[in-house]
Amino acid sequence: MSDQPVPPTAPSASLAEGKKYKVTVLRDKCIGAASCVAIAPKVFQLDGEQKAIVISQNELDDMKLLAAQSCPTAAIVITDVATGEQVWPK
Amino acid sequence: MPPQQYTAKVSDSLEYNQKFYSITFELVEPHTLSFKAGQYILLNVPGTEQKKSYSIVSPPSLDHAVELLVDNTPRGYGTRYLGSLRPGDSVSFLAPVGMFGIESQETEIGQQEKALVFVATGSGISALHSIILDQLQNKHDARKMVLYWGLRYTQDSFWIQEFQELEKTFSNFSLHLVFSQAGDDWTLCRGRVTDCLSVHPMVEYAGYYLCGNGGMIKEVQQLLLARGVKQEHIHHEKFF
């Protein structure tokens, strides 16, 4: 199935460095479900208003993408740093 | 246990009422799953790359399958996909995911929790079902445990017999059902779960574990904080 993410335990070498994607949170859309925090706690945490904030970009690109794809309100935007292209949401 | 990709086959589906049903996935590869009660899976839904999260209903002692609880009414793409599945159909998901669960007795916060109070609304019961079974049956936790479960109508209820059996078997466990739209024949708690919680005596030195929609979690948090419960003893998993 084409929609399966690469398993985070075996990331592809090209994405393993975690420098290809940049994550941002659309604060108005965030409902504080915290699935991103559960998947990528090095990147996201909830602030005092129970909204997700980005605390680091230092994570595997696969995990950043998976965290974004697990957000129920599509509040996490993934951008390809090199091209500026928005990778998620599509 | 880091999350990994699983394939599984639908082995069973059980309709409780018009609103809720459970579905069980027998694991294929890997064929066992080690998880902490309260964690969830991220289901791959064909046709979209967005993942849908579902709490695991079954306790960790069942390691060759995962059972999920599905609320039929939102009719989102995850619900529609699960509703289309038949026994033998293949699914894939990432698991285990999530940090919700009983505070370890090895932490200071966990040691301070001499009782456990669970509060759920609707399908929020799913994670708590796994946790309660695990604590009572597997961990033999003798602490006082109270479950408040809010539903809209009496006909929405299910698992009542199972919880009543737990009450009989484990004297430290008790259940309070709360119906917001109960008929006149319902003589126990009615309204919101906060209506029931606010009139019951506080359980001393309890850890609170909330699972349900964001509005309920906010209301219960406010109530508990106003009644002197410390924030670190209010744990929650927000459903959406």
PDB file of N, CA and C in Angstrom, chain B residues 33 35-41 54-59 65-69 95-97 126-131:
ATOM      1  N   LEU B  33       2.480  -8.055  19.984  1.00  0.00           N
ATOM      2  CA  LEU B  33       2.615  -6.619  20.274  1.00  0.00           C
ATOM      3  C   LEU B  33       2.765  -6.450  21.782  1.00  0.00           C
ATOM      4  N   PHE B  35       2.784  -3.678  24.609  1.00  0.00           N
ATOM      5  CA  PHE B  35       2.390  -2.282  24.791  1.00  0.00           C
ATOM      6  C   PHE B  35       1.996  -2.035  26.230  1.00  0.00           C
ATOM      7  N   LYS B  36       1.842  -0.756  26.550  1.00  0.00           N
ATOM      8  CA  LYS B  36       1.406  -0.347  27.879  1.00  0.00           C
ATOM      9  C   LYS B  36      -0.080  -0.016  27.794  1.00  0.00           C
ATOM     10  N   ALA B  37      -0.855  -0.511  28.745  1.00  0.00           N
ATOM     11  CA  ALA B  37      -2.293  -0.221  28.739  1.00  0.00           C
ATOM     12  C   ALA B  37      -2.516   1.281  28.694  1.00  0.00           C
ATOM     13  N   GLY B  38      -3.347   1.721  27.760  1.00  0.00           N
ATOM     14  CA  GLY B  38      -3.599   3.149  27.562  1.00  0.00           C
ATOM     15  C   GLY B  38      -3.053   3.651  26.238  1.00  0.00           C
ATOM     16  N   GLN B  39      -2.185   2.851  25.616  1.00  0.00           N
ATOM     17  CA  GLN B  39      -1.595   3.279  24.339  1.00  0.00           C
ATOM     18  C   GLN B  39      -2.566   3.014  23.176  1.00  0.00           C
ATOM     19  N   TYR B  40      -2.204   3.527  22.020  1.00  0.00           N
ATOM     20  CA  TYR B  40      -3.095   3.413  20.866  1.00  0.00           C
ATOM     21  C   TYR B  40      -2.335   2.998  19.609  1.00  0.00           C
ATOM     22  N   ILE B  41      -3.103   2.756  18.542  1.00  0.00           N
ATOM     23  CA  ILE B  41      -2.497   2.444  17.246  1.00  0.00           C
ATOM     24  C   ILE B  41      -2.794   3.593  16.279  1.00  0.00           C
ATOM     25  N   TYR B  54      -6.586   5.020  17.261  1.00  0.00           N
ATOM     26  CA  TYR B  54      -7.593   4.264  18.010  1.00  0.00           C
ATOM     27  C   TYR B  54      -6.922   3.636  19.225  1.00  0.00           C
ATOM     28  N   SER B  55      -7.490   3.920  20.382  1.00  0.00           N
ATOM     29  CA  SER B  55      -6.957   3.316  21.609  1.00  0.00           C
ATOM     30  C   SER B  55      -7.178   1.815  21.606  1.00  0.00           C
ATOM     31  N   ILE B  56      -6.247   1.119  22.203  1.00  0.00           N
ATOM     32  CA  ILE B  56      -6.359  -0.340  22.304  1.00  0.00           C
ATOM     33  C   ILE B  56      -7.253  -0.672  23.499  1.00  0.00           C
ATOM     34  N   VAL B  57      -8.292  -1.424  23.235  1.00  0.00           N
ATOM     35  CA  VAL B  57      -9.273  -1.803  24.252  1.00  0.00           C
ATOM     36  C   VAL B  57      -8.787  -3.003  25.070  1.00  0.00           C
ATOM     37  N   SER B  58      -8.112  -3.910  24.393  1.00  0.00           N
ATOM     38  CA  SER B  58      -7.689  -5.154  25.039  1.00  0.00           C
ATOM     39  C   SER B  58      -6.503  -4.881  25.972  1.00  0.00           C
ATOM     40  N   PRO B  59      -6.347  -5.709  26.993  1.00  0.00           N
ATOM     41  CA  PRO B  59      -5.224  -5.521  27.916  1.00  0.00           C
ATOM     42  C   PRO B  59      -3.919  -6.032  27.301  1.00  0.00           C
ATOM     43  N   ALA B  65      -3.202 -10.009  19.448  1.00  0.00           N
ATOM     44  CA  ALA B  65      -4.303  -9.326  18.755  1.00  0.00           C
ATOM     45  C   ALA B  65      -4.533  -7.980  19.414  1.00  0.00           C
ATOM     46  N   VAL B  66      -5.210  -7.091  18.714  1.00  0.00           N
ATOM     47  CA  VAL B  66      -5.642  -5.837  19.331  1.00  0.00           C
ATOM     48  C   VAL B  66      -7.127  -5.657  19.064  1.00  0.00           C
ATOM     49  N   GLU B  67      -7.827  -5.246  20.095  1.00  0.00           N
ATOM     50  CA  GLU B  67      -9.250  -4.961  19.965  1.00  0.00           C
ATOM     51  C   GLU B  67      -9.442  -3.449  20.045  1.00  0.00           C
ATOM     52  N   LEU B  68     -10.279  -2.932  19.163  1.00  0.00           N
ATOM     53  CA  LEU B  68     -10.582  -1.499  19.150  1.00  0.00           C
ATOM     54  C   LEU B  68     -12.070  -1.291  19.376  1.00  0.00           C
ATOM     55  N   LEU B  69     -12.412  -0.134  19.884  1.00  0.00           N
ATOM     56  CA  LEU B  69     -13.809   0.254  20.030  1.00  0.00           C
ATOM     57  C   LEU B  69     -14.087   1.357  19.010  1.00  0.00           C
ATOM     58  N   ALA B  95       2.176   0.776  15.801  1.00  0.00           N
ATOM     59  CA  ALA B  95       1.871   0.587  17.231  1.00  0.00           C
ATOM     60  C   ALA B  95       3.131   0.148  17.980  1.00  0.00           C
ATOM     61  N   PRO B  96       3.189   0.335  19.292  1.00  0.00           N
ATOM     62  CA  PRO B  96       2.237   1.102  20.087  1.00  0.00           C
ATOM     63  C   PRO B  96       2.619   2.571  20.107  1.00  0.00           C
ATOM     64  N   VAL B  97       1.632   3.431  20.272  1.00  0.00           N
ATOM     65  CA  VAL B  97       1.851   4.873  20.294  1.00  0.00           C
ATOM     66  C   VAL B  97       1.166   5.447  21.535  1.00  0.00           C
ATOM     67  N   SER B 126     -12.430   3.290  25.963  1.00  0.00           N
ATOM     68  CA  SER B 126     -11.596   2.248  25.356  1.00  0.00           C
ATOM     69  C   SER B 126     -10.236   2.105  26.051  1.00  0.00           C
ATOM     70  N   ALA B 127      -9.514   3.212  26.196  1.00  0.00           N
ATOM     71  CA  ALA B 127      -8.193   3.124  26.833  1.00  0.00           C
ATOM     72  C   ALA B 127      -8.336   2.721  28.294  1.00  0.00           C
ATOM     73  N   LEU B 128      -9.371   3.228  28.952  1.00  0.00           N
ATOM     74  CA  LEU B 128      -9.561   2.914  30.366  1.00  0.00           C
ATOM     75  C   LEU B 128      -9.952   1.448  30.565  1.00  0.00           C
ATOM     76  N   HIS B 129     -10.642   0.876  29.599  1.00  0.00           N
ATOM     77  CA  HIS B 129     -10.989  -0.547  29.662  1.00  0.00           C
ATOM     78  C   HIS B 129      -9.715  -1.381  29.742  1.00  0.00           C
ATOM     79  N   SER B 130      -8.764  -1.070  28.868  1.00  0.00           N
ATOM     80  CA  SER B 130      -7.487  -1.792  28.865  1.00  0.00           C
ATOM     81  C   SER B 130      -6.752  -1.594  30.190  1.00  0.00           C
ATOM     82  N   ILE B 131      -6.747  -0.355  30.647  1.00  0.00           N
ATOM     83  CA  ILE B 131      -6.018  -0.028  31.884  1.00  0.00           C
ATOM     84  C   ILE B 131      -6.637  -0.745  33.085  1.00  0.00           C
TER      85      ILE B 131
END
